[in-house]
Amino acid sequence: MHPRRRTLAPLAALLLLVPALAHAQPGSAKRTRVVTAGMTADEVRAVLGPPTEVRAEGGETRLVYRACARCREDVVTLRDGRVTSARLRTPGSQFVEQPGEGPRIDAGVRADTVPGRVPPPGQALDTQPWIPLDSTRLAPPAGPARDASGPLCPPLGLALGMDRQPLDAGLWRERLFLGGTRERIVAVPSASVNVPTGFGIDFGEAFVGVGYQARTRYTDLDDGAIAAGIGFGDRARLVGVEAVVSSYSTVRGGGPGETGGVSVKLHRAFGDHLGVAAGVENAATWGGSDAGRSFYGAATRVFRRDAAPRALLSAVAVTVGVGDGRFRSEDDVLDEKKTVNVFGAVGVQLLEPLSVAADWTGQDLFAAASWTPFRRVPFVINAGFADITGSAGDGARFIVSAGYGILVRAPFN
C-alpha cells in the first residue's frame, strides 16, 4: 500500500472509532443523572462529570456546567462541602431536594428546548481552565441571557407562580430578560508553534493572522504570510471543519494573494481535555508556491494541575501526530522519498495569558512564547525561533506571528 494511504487509513479509522468508544456505554443516553441534597463535590462530579467552572462566593461553592456557548448554566451549590441546592436544566439531569423526594426539573426551562451537548472546548478564558486551541474560542454571554433555542418568556403558568417552586433572584432576572444572546471571542495562548493540534475552530468562529520570519531557510531574505480561517460543523457532537486560506511570500514575492494555498482540518473534541484531527495542508495551491501538500493526523491531550486558569502552571497540553510532506525528515524531502514521520508539541500554560511551547516538526525544533495581552480582546501574539537544532536548515531563525478572533453571526439568528 502507498505510504500515505497506510498513514491516513488508520487515522481515518481512529476518527470514526474514538467517538463510538466514547459513547459506547449501553443505555447511557437514557440514564437520569440525579443530584441529591447532601452530596459531596466528589459525588457530584461522579454524577455530572467535571464542572465547566468552579466559583467560590460568600462561603458557598458553585459547580457550574455549561453544555455549549449559547446554553444556560447548570449550577450546583455547596456549603461546608455538601450540596444545598441545584439548578439543573440539561435534559436527564435532575435534583432531589429532600431524601425520599422524587427528582424535580427546574421549571424555568422546558427540557425539550435545551440541546444536550457535551461541553465543547470553546468556553471563556475567564470562566474555564485553559483549552489549547490553535487560535480562538467562543465565550459565553457576559450576563443573563437565554438559550437561543428556548422560549423568550416563561409560560403563563410560570409567570403567575403556578409552578410553586422556590426561585432565587437570579433565576427571576433570567426569566424576565428579553435581550438577545450576547457572545464574544476570547483569545487563548497557543499550545503549539508550527504543528497542528487535535483541536480546531468550530461553527461561528473565524480568525485572521499574519506571520513574519527574519530570514528564510538557506537565505538572508525575510518573508511573511497572511492567513484567514473559518469553522464549520460541530466538533462536540459530530465533527468540526476548519478551512484556512494562506497567502505566502507576502513580503518578498508579488504581494498578498500572489501565491498561496488552502488547507482543511477535520476535528473532534471530547470535552475540553482531548481532541483528535486529520487534515491536509495546501490541498490546493496557486502562484507557483513551493509549499507542498501535507497530510497529517494529530491528537492533543490536556493535563490540568489546577482547575483555576489564573493559577501558576495550571495546565500542560501534549500533541502527537504523524504526517507526510513537510513533516518528513530533510533527507527524505531531498531524496523525494514518499515517507511519513512523527511530529509533536508540548505547551505549558505559565499564567492565564501566557504560555510557552516547543514543537518537533519531524525535521527540526521550534520554540516560542504566546501571549494574550488583552483579557477581553481576541488577540494573541507568538514569538520565538525556528530550526533551533539546525537539523533541517542553516541555523535558528526568528519568527513572530499575531492572530485575531472573529465571531461570525448567522443571518436572521
mmCIF file of C-alpha atoms in Angstrom:
data_model
loop_
_atom_site.group_PDB
_atom_site.id
_atom_site.type_symbol
_atom_site.label_atom_id
_atom_site.label_comp_id
_atom_site.label_asym_id
_atom_site.label_seq_id
_atom_site.Cartn_x
_atom_site.Cartn_y
_atom_site.Cartn_z
ATOM 1 C CA MET A 1 0.000 0.000 0.000
ATOM 2 C CA HIS A 2 1.146 3.535 -0.682
ATOM 3 C CA PRO A 3 2.857 5.036 2.441
ATOM 4 C CA ARG A 4 0.488 7.966 2.515
ATOM 5 C CA ARG A 5 -2.525 5.646 2.403
ATOM 6 C CA ARG A 6 -1.029 3.434 5.104
ATOM 7 C CA THR A 7 -0.928 6.510 7.361
ATOM 8 C CA LEU A 8 -4.290 8.028 6.529
ATOM 9 C CA ALA A 9 -6.305 4.802 6.676
ATOM 10 C CA PRO A 10 -5.615 4.143 10.393
ATOM 11 C CA LEU A 11 -6.143 7.813 11.222
ATOM 12 C CA ALA A 12 -9.493 7.874 9.448
ATOM 13 C CA ALA A 13 -10.473 4.722 11.303
ATOM 14 C CA LEU A 14 -9.393 6.346 14.571
ATOM 15 C CA LEU A 15 -11.606 9.370 13.985
ATOM 16 C CA LEU A 16 -14.593 7.066 13.462
ATOM 17 C CA LEU A 17 -13.732 4.648 16.258
ATOM 18 C CA VAL A 18 -12.958 7.064 19.107
ATOM 19 C CA PRO A 19 -16.403 8.745 19.109
ATOM 20 C CA ALA A 20 -18.044 5.324 19.129
ATOM 21 C CA LEU A 21 -15.942 4.182 22.082
ATOM 22 C CA ALA A 22 -16.580 7.428 23.930
ATOM 23 C CA HIS A 23 -20.327 6.857 23.718
ATOM 24 C CA ALA A 24 -20.376 3.073 23.881
ATOM 25 C CA GLN A 25 -21.915 2.738 27.361
ATOM 26 C CA PRO A 26 -25.147 0.754 26.944
ATOM 27 C CA GLY A 27 -28.188 2.731 27.933
ATOM 28 C CA SER A 28 -26.209 5.851 28.809
ATOM 29 C CA ALA A 29 -28.439 8.039 26.645
ATOM 30 C CA LYS A 30 -31.474 7.116 28.764
ATOM 31 C CA ARG A 31 -29.826 7.313 32.180
ATOM 32 C CA THR A 32 -31.055 10.065 34.507
ATOM 33 C CA ARG A 33 -28.315 11.945 36.349
ATOM 34 C CA VAL A 34 -29.653 12.757 39.812
ATOM 35 C CA VAL A 35 -28.029 15.180 42.245
ATOM 36 C CA THR A 36 -29.262 14.937 45.843
ATOM 37 C CA ALA A 37 -29.027 17.458 48.672
ATOM 38 C CA GLY A 38 -26.181 16.495 50.994
ATOM 39 C CA MET A 39 -23.878 15.120 48.292
ATOM 40 C CA THR A 40 -20.176 15.984 48.381
ATOM 41 C CA ALA A 41 -18.385 17.694 45.496
ATOM 42 C CA ASP A 42 -16.732 14.407 44.509
ATOM 43 C CA GLU A 43 -20.120 12.686 44.416
ATOM 44 C CA VAL A 44 -21.496 15.448 42.176
ATOM 45 C CA ARG A 45 -18.523 15.080 39.823
ATOM 46 C CA ALA A 46 -19.127 11.320 39.702
ATOM 47 C CA VAL A 47 -22.689 12.013 38.512
ATOM 48 C CA LEU A 48 -22.294 15.075 36.256
ATOM 49 C CA GLY A 49 -18.593 14.923 35.381
ATOM 50 C CA PRO A 50 -16.015 17.691 35.808
ATOM 51 C CA PRO A 51 -17.562 21.181 36.035
ATOM 52 C CA THR A 52 -17.003 23.852 33.420
ATOM 53 C CA GLU A 53 -16.271 26.366 36.180
ATOM 54 C CA VAL A 54 -15.918 26.471 39.962
ATOM 55 C CA ARG A 55 -16.995 29.635 41.776
ATOM 56 C CA ALA A 56 -16.430 30.479 45.436
ATOM 57 C CA GLU A 57 -18.728 33.215 46.759
ATOM 58 C CA GLY A 58 -19.824 34.122 50.303
ATOM 59 C CA GLY A 59 -18.891 30.830 51.893
ATOM 60 C CA GLU A 60 -20.565 28.818 49.114
ATOM 61 C CA THR A 61 -19.006 26.840 46.284
ATOM 62 C CA ARG A 62 -20.842 26.668 42.984
ATOM 63 C CA LEU A 63 -20.099 23.953 40.410
ATOM 64 C CA VAL A 64 -21.128 25.340 37.019
ATOM 65 C CA TYR A 65 -21.882 23.171 33.986
ATOM 66 C CA ARG A 66 -22.469 24.683 30.560
ATOM 67 C CA ALA A 67 -23.269 22.419 27.601
ATOM 68 C CA CYS A 68 -22.448 24.992 24.918
ATOM 69 C CA ALA A 69 -21.567 28.646 24.465
ATOM 70 C CA ARG A 70 -25.214 29.590 23.956
ATOM 71 C CA CYS A 71 -26.712 27.269 26.571
ATOM 72 C CA ARG A 72 -27.876 28.203 30.043
ATOM 73 C CA GLU A 73 -25.888 27.062 33.035
ATOM 74 C CA ASP A 74 -26.481 24.121 35.336
ATOM 75 C CA VAL A 75 -25.405 25.221 38.825
ATOM 76 C CA VAL A 76 -24.863 23.028 41.896
ATOM 77 C CA THR A 77 -24.364 24.961 45.153
ATOM 78 C CA LEU A 78 -22.426 23.536 48.108
ATOM 79 C CA ARG A 79 -21.898 24.882 51.627
ATOM 80 C CA ASP A 80 -19.492 23.248 54.060
ATOM 81 C CA GLY A 81 -18.710 20.673 51.388
ATOM 82 C CA ARG A 82 -22.312 19.487 50.928
ATOM 83 C CA VAL A 83 -24.932 20.191 48.249
ATOM 84 C CA THR A 84 -27.621 22.598 49.454
ATOM 85 C CA SER A 85 -29.361 23.421 46.171
ATOM 86 C CA ALA A 86 -29.081 22.930 42.417
ATOM 87 C CA ARG A 87 -30.475 24.460 39.258
ATOM 88 C CA LEU A 88 -30.346 21.779 36.550
ATOM 89 C CA ARG A 89 -31.703 22.465 33.080
ATOM 90 C CA THR A 90 -29.974 19.890 30.884
ATOM 91 C CA PRO A 91 -32.277 17.014 29.854
ATOM 92 C CA GLY A 92 -31.649 13.949 32.019
ATOM 93 C CA SER A 93 -30.197 15.969 34.941
ATOM 94 C CA GLN A 94 -32.444 16.298 37.999
ATOM 95 C CA PHE A 95 -32.212 17.487 41.598
ATOM 96 C CA VAL A 96 -33.681 15.796 44.660
ATOM 97 C CA GLU A 97 -34.153 18.383 47.389
ATOM 98 C CA GLN A 98 -35.034 16.058 50.289
ATOM 99 C CA PRO A 99 -34.225 12.358 50.890
ATOM 100 C CA GLY A 100 -37.121 10.238 49.712
ATOM 101 C CA GLU A 101 -38.441 13.001 47.447
ATOM 102 C CA GLY A 102 -38.783 12.377 43.745
ATOM 103 C CA PRO A 103 -36.499 14.254 41.380
ATOM 104 C CA ARG A 104 -37.711 17.596 40.075
ATOM 105 C CA ILE A 105 -36.730 19.573 36.994
ATOM 106 C CA ASP A 106 -36.138 23.295 37.240
ATOM 107 C CA ALA A 107 -39.393 24.749 35.917
ATOM 108 C CA GLY A 108 -37.704 27.750 34.378
ATOM 109 C CA VAL A 109 -36.815 25.934 31.127
ATOM 110 C CA ARG A 110 -38.645 23.321 29.083
ATOM 111 C CA ALA A 111 -36.481 20.214 28.968
ATOM 112 C CA ASP A 112 -37.140 19.727 25.267
ATOM 113 C CA THR A 113 -35.727 23.156 24.379
ATOM 114 C CA VAL A 114 -32.201 22.714 25.711
ATOM 115 C CA PRO A 115 -29.710 20.974 23.405
ATOM 116 C CA GLY A 116 -27.998 18.070 25.163
ATOM 117 C CA ARG A 117 -24.395 18.699 24.173
ATOM 118 C CA VAL A 118 -21.233 17.623 25.837
ATOM 119 C CA PRO A 119 -19.069 20.596 26.843
ATOM 120 C CA PRO A 120 -17.123 21.702 23.758
ATOM 121 C CA PRO A 121 -13.668 23.234 24.052
ATOM 122 C CA GLY A 122 -14.985 26.704 23.435
ATOM 123 C CA GLN A 123 -15.715 28.444 26.728
ATOM 124 C CA ALA A 124 -14.427 31.726 28.091
ATOM 125 C CA LEU A 125 -10.857 32.038 29.254
ATOM 126 C CA ASP A 126 -12.091 33.744 32.415
ATOM 127 C CA THR A 127 -14.663 31.032 33.209
ATOM 128 C CA GLN A 128 -12.922 27.791 32.339
ATOM 129 C CA PRO A 129 -9.423 26.334 32.545
ATOM 130 C CA TRP A 130 -7.093 26.703 29.607
ATOM 131 C CA ILE A 131 -8.051 24.943 26.380
ATOM 132 C CA PRO A 132 -5.253 24.977 23.806
ATOM 133 C CA LEU A 133 -6.902 25.788 20.511
ATOM 134 C CA ASP A 134 -4.890 26.886 17.528
ATOM 135 C CA SER A 135 -6.420 30.357 17.614
ATOM 136 C CA THR A 136 -9.621 31.406 19.420
ATOM 137 C CA ARG A 137 -12.741 30.132 21.110
ATOM 138 C CA LEU A 138 -16.254 31.235 21.922
ATOM 139 C CA ALA A 139 -17.032 32.932 25.190
ATOM 140 C CA PRO A 140 -20.457 32.567 26.792
ATOM 141 C CA PRO A 141 -22.779 35.509 27.437
ATOM 142 C CA ALA A 142 -21.333 38.134 29.766
ATOM 143 C CA GLY A 143 -24.600 38.493 31.709
ATOM 144 C CA PRO A 144 -28.060 36.962 31.989
ATOM 145 C CA ALA A 145 -29.055 35.527 28.642
ATOM 146 C CA ARG A 146 -31.408 32.986 27.213
ATOM 147 C CA ASP A 147 -30.756 29.812 25.296
ATOM 148 C CA ALA A 148 -31.252 30.673 21.623
ATOM 149 C CA SER A 149 -33.409 27.550 21.219
ATOM 150 C CA GLY A 150 -35.563 28.225 24.305
ATOM 151 C CA PRO A 151 -38.664 30.378 24.810
ATOM 152 C CA LEU A 152 -38.342 34.137 25.074
ATOM 153 C CA CYS A 153 -40.778 34.277 28.029
ATOM 154 C CA PRO A 154 -41.876 31.737 30.650
ATOM 155 C CA PRO A 155 -45.246 30.016 30.088
ATOM 156 C CA LEU A 156 -48.206 31.857 31.570
ATOM 157 C CA GLY A 157 -48.494 29.433 34.476
ATOM 158 C CA LEU A 158 -44.882 30.051 35.459
ATOM 159 C CA ALA A 159 -45.303 33.810 35.160
ATOM 160 C CA LEU A 160 -48.216 33.575 37.612
ATOM 161 C CA GLY A 161 -46.187 31.476 40.045
ATOM 162 C CA MET A 162 -48.223 28.290 39.462
ATOM 163 C CA ASP A 163 -45.128 26.079 39.419
ATOM 164 C CA ARG A 164 -44.883 26.617 43.205
ATOM 165 C CA GLN A 165 -41.100 26.163 43.184
ATOM 166 C CA PRO A 166 -38.867 28.471 45.243
ATOM 167 C CA LEU A 167 -36.903 30.782 42.931
ATOM 168 C CA ASP A 168 -33.852 32.880 43.621
ATOM 169 C CA ALA A 169 -33.493 36.440 42.367
ATOM 170 C CA GLY A 170 -31.016 35.428 39.669
ATOM 171 C CA LEU A 171 -33.452 32.992 38.094
ATOM 172 C CA TRP A 172 -36.247 35.555 38.084
ATOM 173 C CA ARG A 173 -33.953 38.084 36.400
ATOM 174 C CA GLU A 174 -33.074 35.498 33.756
ATOM 175 C CA ARG A 175 -36.751 34.661 33.140
ATOM 176 C CA LEU A 176 -37.625 38.328 32.640
ATOM 177 C CA PHE A 177 -34.625 39.118 30.434
ATOM 178 C CA LEU A 178 -35.760 39.764 26.852
ATOM 179 C CA GLY A 179 -32.475 40.745 25.205
ATOM 180 C CA GLY A 180 -30.692 38.679 22.577
ATOM 181 C CA THR A 181 -27.862 36.293 23.266
ATOM 182 C CA ARG A 182 -24.519 38.072 23.719
ATOM 183 C CA GLU A 183 -21.310 36.317 22.746
ATOM 184 C CA ARG A 184 -17.711 37.233 22.238
ATOM 185 C CA ILE A 185 -14.477 35.607 21.171
ATOM 186 C CA VAL A 186 -11.671 35.321 23.718
ATOM 187 C CA ALA A 187 -8.142 34.511 22.581
ATOM 188 C CA VAL A 188 -6.079 31.915 24.429
ATOM 189 C CA PRO A 189 -2.296 31.465 24.350
ATOM 190 C CA SER A 190 -1.070 28.849 21.901
ATOM 191 C CA ALA A 191 -0.193 25.256 22.740
ATOM 192 C CA SER A 192 1.911 24.730 19.619
ATOM 193 C CA VAL A 193 4.172 26.806 17.391
ATOM 194 C CA ASN A 194 4.261 25.155 13.997
ATOM 195 C CA VAL A 195 2.479 21.791 14.101
ATOM 196 C CA PRO A 196 -1.299 21.223 14.008
ATOM 197 C CA THR A 197 -3.093 20.207 17.209
ATOM 198 C CA GLY A 198 -6.098 17.958 17.751
ATOM 199 C CA PHE A 199 -8.381 20.943 18.385
ATOM 200 C CA GLY A 200 -9.781 23.404 15.846
ATOM 201 C CA ILE A 201 -12.276 26.227 15.449
ATOM 202 C CA ASP A 202 -15.998 25.487 15.321
ATOM 203 C CA PHE A 203 -19.057 26.857 13.539
ATOM 204 C CA GLY A 204 -19.411 30.571 14.200
ATOM 205 C CA GLU A 205 -15.680 31.087 14.815
ATOM 206 C CA ALA A 206 -13.105 32.604 12.462
ATOM 207 C CA PHE A 207 -9.682 34.223 12.613
ATOM 208 C CA VAL A 208 -7.168 36.257 10.644
ATOM 209 C CA GLY A 209 -3.425 36.183 11.239
ATOM 210 C CA VAL A 210 -0.073 37.408 9.993
ATOM 211 C CA GLY A 211 3.380 35.864 10.298
ATOM 212 C CA TYR A 212 6.915 37.074 9.727
ATOM 213 C CA GLN A 213 10.364 35.435 9.724
ATOM 214 C CA ALA A 214 13.611 37.385 9.819
ATOM 215 C CA ARG A 215 15.064 35.192 7.098
ATOM 216 C CA THR A 216 14.033 32.137 5.167
ATOM 217 C CA ARG A 217 15.878 28.838 5.241
ATOM 218 C CA TYR A 218 19.275 28.934 3.453
ATOM 219 C CA THR A 219 18.877 32.653 2.585
ATOM 220 C CA ASP A 220 19.313 36.081 4.149
ATOM 221 C CA LEU A 221 15.914 37.284 2.902
ATOM 222 C CA ASP A 222 12.982 37.913 5.199
ATOM 223 C CA ASP A 223 9.422 36.928 4.338
ATOM 224 C CA GLY A 224 5.875 36.918 5.665
ATOM 225 C CA ALA A 225 2.458 35.346 5.271
ATOM 226 C CA ILE A 226 -1.207 36.145 5.843
ATOM 227 C CA ALA A 227 -3.902 33.617 6.725
ATOM 228 C CA ALA A 228 -7.652 33.596 7.345
ATOM 229 C CA GLY A 229 -9.717 30.698 8.644
ATOM 230 C CA ILE A 230 -13.353 29.842 9.355
ATOM 231 C CA GLY A 231 -15.037 26.981 11.169
ATOM 232 C CA PHE A 232 -17.971 24.766 10.186
ATOM 233 C CA GLY A 233 -19.776 21.841 11.774
ATOM 234 C CA ASP A 234 -19.938 20.859 15.434
ATOM 235 C CA ARG A 235 -16.780 19.405 16.997
ATOM 236 C CA ALA A 236 -18.579 18.332 20.180
ATOM 237 C CA ARG A 237 -21.427 16.351 18.614
ATOM 238 C CA LEU A 238 -20.045 15.049 15.317
ATOM 239 C CA VAL A 239 -17.116 16.732 13.568
ATOM 240 C CA GLY A 240 -15.816 20.257 13.087
ATOM 241 C CA VAL A 241 -14.276 21.546 9.873
ATOM 242 C CA GLU A 242 -11.619 24.255 9.807
ATOM 243 C CA ALA A 243 -10.794 25.838 6.436
ATOM 244 C CA VAL A 244 -7.789 28.172 6.104
ATOM 245 C CA VAL A 245 -6.658 30.277 3.142
ATOM 246 C CA SER A 246 -2.998 31.413 3.256
ATOM 247 C CA SER A 247 -1.033 33.950 1.243
ATOM 248 C CA TYR A 248 2.701 33.096 1.059
ATOM 249 C CA SER A 249 5.745 35.145 0.061
ATOM 250 C CA THR A 250 3.847 38.261 1.044
ATOM 251 C CA VAL A 251 6.946 40.360 1.772
ATOM 252 C CA ARG A 252 9.434 39.419 -0.944
ATOM 253 C CA GLY A 253 7.034 37.991 -3.526
ATOM 254 C CA GLY A 254 4.377 39.659 -5.607
ATOM 255 C CA GLY A 255 2.374 40.876 -2.629
ATOM 256 C CA PRO A 256 -0.660 39.476 -0.813
ATOM 257 C CA GLY A 257 -2.501 36.801 -2.761
ATOM 258 C CA GLU A 258 0.211 36.278 -5.408
ATOM 259 C CA THR A 259 0.977 32.775 -4.112
ATOM 260 C CA GLY A 260 -0.968 30.774 -1.573
ATOM 261 C CA GLY A 261 -2.845 27.661 -0.599
ATOM 262 C CA VAL A 262 -5.977 26.265 1.019
ATOM 263 C CA SER A 263 -5.810 23.887 3.995
ATOM 264 C CA VAL A 264 -8.590 21.840 5.626
ATOM 265 C CA LYS A 265 -8.782 20.150 9.035
ATOM 266 C CA LEU A 266 -11.458 17.764 10.355
ATOM 267 C CA HIS A 267 -11.511 17.653 14.152
ATOM 268 C CA ARG A 268 -13.470 16.073 17.001
ATOM 269 C CA ALA A 269 -13.419 17.189 20.653
ATOM 270 C CA PHE A 270 -14.196 15.067 23.704
ATOM 271 C CA GLY A 271 -14.840 17.615 26.427
ATOM 272 C CA ASP A 272 -12.053 20.117 26.978
ATOM 273 C CA HIS A 273 -9.270 17.595 27.577
ATOM 274 C CA LEU A 274 -8.958 15.589 24.334
ATOM 275 C CA GLY A 275 -9.095 16.496 20.664
ATOM 276 C CA VAL A 276 -8.280 14.482 17.532
ATOM 277 C CA ALA A 277 -7.885 15.787 13.999
ATOM 278 C CA ALA A 278 -6.946 14.823 10.470
ATOM 279 C CA GLY A 279 -6.280 17.221 7.657
ATOM 280 C CA VAL A 280 -4.342 18.317 4.640
ATOM 281 C CA GLU A 281 -2.191 21.425 4.359
ATOM 282 C CA ASN A 282 -2.123 23.129 0.957
ATOM 283 C CA ALA A 283 -4.749 20.861 -0.525
ATOM 284 C CA ALA A 284 -4.850 23.400 -3.352
ATOM 285 C CA THR A 285 -2.166 25.973 -4.216
ATOM 286 C CA TRP A 286 -1.664 28.744 -6.756
ATOM 287 C CA GLY A 287 1.015 31.132 -7.953
ATOM 288 C CA GLY A 288 3.848 28.597 -8.070
ATOM 289 C CA SER A 289 4.055 28.220 -4.287
ATOM 290 C CA ASP A 290 6.805 25.882 -3.042
ATOM 291 C CA ALA A 291 4.684 24.863 -0.044
ATOM 292 C CA GLY A 292 3.905 21.237 -0.815
ATOM 293 C CA ARG A 293 0.840 19.253 0.163
ATOM 294 C CA SER A 294 0.999 17.538 3.568
ATOM 295 C CA PHE A 295 -1.470 15.029 5.011
ATOM 296 C CA TYR A 296 -1.500 14.552 8.772
ATOM 297 C CA GLY A 297 -3.336 13.217 11.795
ATOM 298 C CA ALA A 298 -2.926 14.575 15.322
ATOM 299 C CA ALA A 299 -4.239 14.126 18.858
ATOM 300 C CA THR A 300 -3.934 16.586 21.760
ATOM 301 C CA ARG A 301 -4.381 15.721 25.443
ATOM 302 C CA VAL A 302 -4.667 18.391 28.136
ATOM 303 C CA PHE A 303 -3.446 17.625 31.664
ATOM 304 C CA ARG A 304 -4.631 20.038 34.349
ATOM 305 C CA ARG A 305 -2.727 20.707 37.553
ATOM 306 C CA ASP A 306 -5.241 23.289 38.752
ATOM 307 C CA ALA A 307 -8.813 23.963 37.606
ATOM 308 C CA ALA A 308 -8.376 27.719 38.047
ATOM 309 C CA PRO A 309 -6.925 29.309 34.867
ATOM 310 C CA ARG A 310 -5.230 32.045 36.913
ATOM 311 C CA ALA A 311 -3.128 29.539 38.840
ATOM 312 C CA LEU A 312 0.576 29.242 38.116
ATOM 313 C CA LEU A 313 1.421 26.333 35.767
ATOM 314 C CA SER A 314 -2.212 25.275 35.640
ATOM 315 C CA ALA A 315 -2.116 23.026 32.550
ATOM 316 C CA VAL A 316 0.047 21.144 30.061
ATOM 317 C CA ALA A 317 -1.036 20.165 26.544
ATOM 318 C CA VAL A 318 0.703 17.326 24.687
ATOM 319 C CA THR A 319 0.238 16.820 20.935
ATOM 320 C CA VAL A 320 1.371 13.768 18.974
ATOM 321 C CA GLY A 321 0.851 13.300 15.245
ATOM 322 C CA VAL A 322 2.029 11.673 12.066
ATOM 323 C CA GLY A 323 2.230 13.126 8.581
ATOM 324 C CA ASP A 324 3.967 13.265 5.231
ATOM 325 C CA GLY A 325 5.019 16.274 3.166
ATOM 326 C CA ARG A 326 6.676 18.902 5.356
ATOM 327 C CA PHE A 327 6.692 16.553 8.344
ATOM 328 C CA ARG A 328 9.259 14.238 6.695
ATOM 329 C CA SER A 329 12.945 14.442 7.545
ATOM 330 C CA GLU A 330 15.018 16.769 5.385
ATOM 331 C CA ASP A 331 16.901 13.810 3.871
ATOM 332 C CA ASP A 332 13.643 12.208 2.766
ATOM 333 C CA VAL A 333 12.483 15.512 1.280
ATOM 334 C CA LEU A 334 15.729 15.960 -0.671
ATOM 335 C CA ASP A 335 15.642 12.330 -1.849
ATOM 336 C CA GLU A 336 11.919 12.717 -2.730
ATOM 337 C CA LYS A 337 11.012 9.721 -0.602
ATOM 338 C CA LYS A 338 7.269 9.302 -0.016
ATOM 339 C CA THR A 339 7.528 8.550 3.695
ATOM 340 C CA VAL A 340 5.640 9.552 6.828
ATOM 341 C CA ASN A 341 7.117 10.886 10.035
ATOM 342 C CA VAL A 342 6.152 11.600 13.636
ATOM 343 C CA PHE A 343 5.730 15.149 14.961
ATOM 344 C CA GLY A 344 4.683 16.541 18.323
ATOM 345 C CA ALA A 345 4.390 19.543 20.633
ATOM 346 C CA VAL A 346 4.282 20.372 24.338
ATOM 347 C CA GLY A 347 2.585 23.555 25.536
ATOM 348 C CA VAL A 348 2.650 24.808 29.134
ATOM 349 C CA GLN A 349 0.310 27.484 30.485
ATOM 350 C CA LEU A 350 2.599 29.516 32.729
ATOM 351 C CA LEU A 351 -0.037 32.115 33.631
ATOM 352 C CA GLU A 352 -3.577 32.776 32.421
ATOM 353 C CA PRO A 353 -2.446 34.955 29.469
ATOM 354 C CA LEU A 354 0.969 33.366 28.858
ATOM 355 C CA SER A 355 2.174 30.001 27.591
ATOM 356 C CA VAL A 356 5.342 28.519 26.134
ATOM 357 C CA ALA A 357 5.505 25.744 23.568
ATOM 358 C CA ALA A 358 8.116 23.561 21.890
ATOM 359 C CA ASP A 359 7.395 21.703 18.618
ATOM 360 C CA TRP A 360 9.224 18.913 16.832
ATOM 361 C CA THR A 361 8.046 19.193 13.236
ATOM 362 C CA GLY A 362 9.583 15.940 12.087
ATOM 363 C CA GLN A 363 12.507 17.939 10.725
ATOM 364 C CA ASP A 364 13.603 20.395 13.400
ATOM 365 C CA LEU A 365 12.759 22.032 16.727
ATOM 366 C CA PHE A 366 10.653 25.194 17.141
ATOM 367 C CA ALA A 367 10.123 27.094 20.413
ATOM 368 C CA ALA A 368 8.090 30.195 21.210
ATOM 369 C CA ALA A 369 6.153 32.100 23.831
ATOM 370 C CA SER A 370 2.493 33.012 23.331
ATOM 371 C CA TRP A 371 0.791 35.998 24.935
ATOM 372 C CA THR A 372 -2.755 37.356 25.010
ATOM 373 C CA PRO A 373 -2.176 40.975 26.100
ATOM 374 C CA PHE A 374 -5.846 41.970 26.434
ATOM 375 C CA ARG A 375 -8.236 39.930 28.548
ATOM 376 C CA ARG A 376 -11.369 40.789 26.570
ATOM 377 C CA VAL A 377 -9.878 41.392 23.129
ATOM 378 C CA PRO A 378 -9.361 38.239 20.993
ATOM 379 C CA PHE A 379 -5.761 38.971 20.097
ATOM 380 C CA VAL A 380 -2.752 36.665 20.520
ATOM 381 C CA ILE A 381 0.965 37.201 19.817
ATOM 382 C CA ASN A 382 3.562 34.428 19.313
ATOM 383 C CA ALA A 383 7.318 34.984 19.128
ATOM 384 C CA GLY A 384 10.198 32.512 19.074
ATOM 385 C CA PHE A 385 12.704 30.672 16.925
ATOM 386 C CA ALA A 386 12.571 28.057 14.166
ATOM 387 C CA ASP A 387 15.176 25.410 13.291
ATOM 388 C CA ILE A 388 16.836 25.593 16.693
ATOM 389 C CA THR A 389 18.761 22.322 16.364
ATOM 390 C CA GLY A 390 19.868 23.006 12.778
ATOM 391 C CA SER A 391 18.918 19.504 11.659
ATOM 392 C CA ALA A 392 16.915 20.943 8.750
ATOM 393 C CA GLY A 393 18.341 24.297 7.820
ATOM 394 C CA ASP A 394 21.274 26.626 8.403
ATOM 395 C CA GLY A 395 20.618 27.817 11.935
ATOM 396 C CA ALA A 396 17.939 29.304 14.128
ATOM 397 C CA ARG A 397 15.585 31.875 12.603
ATOM 398 C CA PHE A 398 13.445 34.425 14.447
ATOM 399 C CA ILE A 399 9.689 34.110 13.840
ATOM 400 C CA VAL A 400 6.736 36.165 15.059
ATOM 401 C CA SER A 401 3.004 35.981 14.386
ATOM 402 C CA ALA A 402 -0.256 37.541 15.560
ATOM 403 C CA GLY A 403 -3.888 36.492 15.255
ATOM 404 C CA TYR A 404 -7.314 37.998 15.866
ATOM 405 C CA GLY A 405 -10.507 36.041 16.522
ATOM 406 C CA ILE A 406 -13.859 36.841 14.945
ATOM 407 C CA LEU A 407 -17.372 35.777 15.903
ATOM 408 C CA VAL A 408 -19.355 35.001 12.746
ATOM 409 C CA ARG A 409 -23.066 35.506 13.284
ATOM 410 C CA ALA A 410 -25.502 33.526 11.191
ATOM 411 C CA PRO A 411 -28.087 35.670 9.324
ATOM 412 C CA PHE A 412 -31.524 36.024 10.998
ATOM 413 C CA ASN A 413 -30.206 34.305 14.154
#
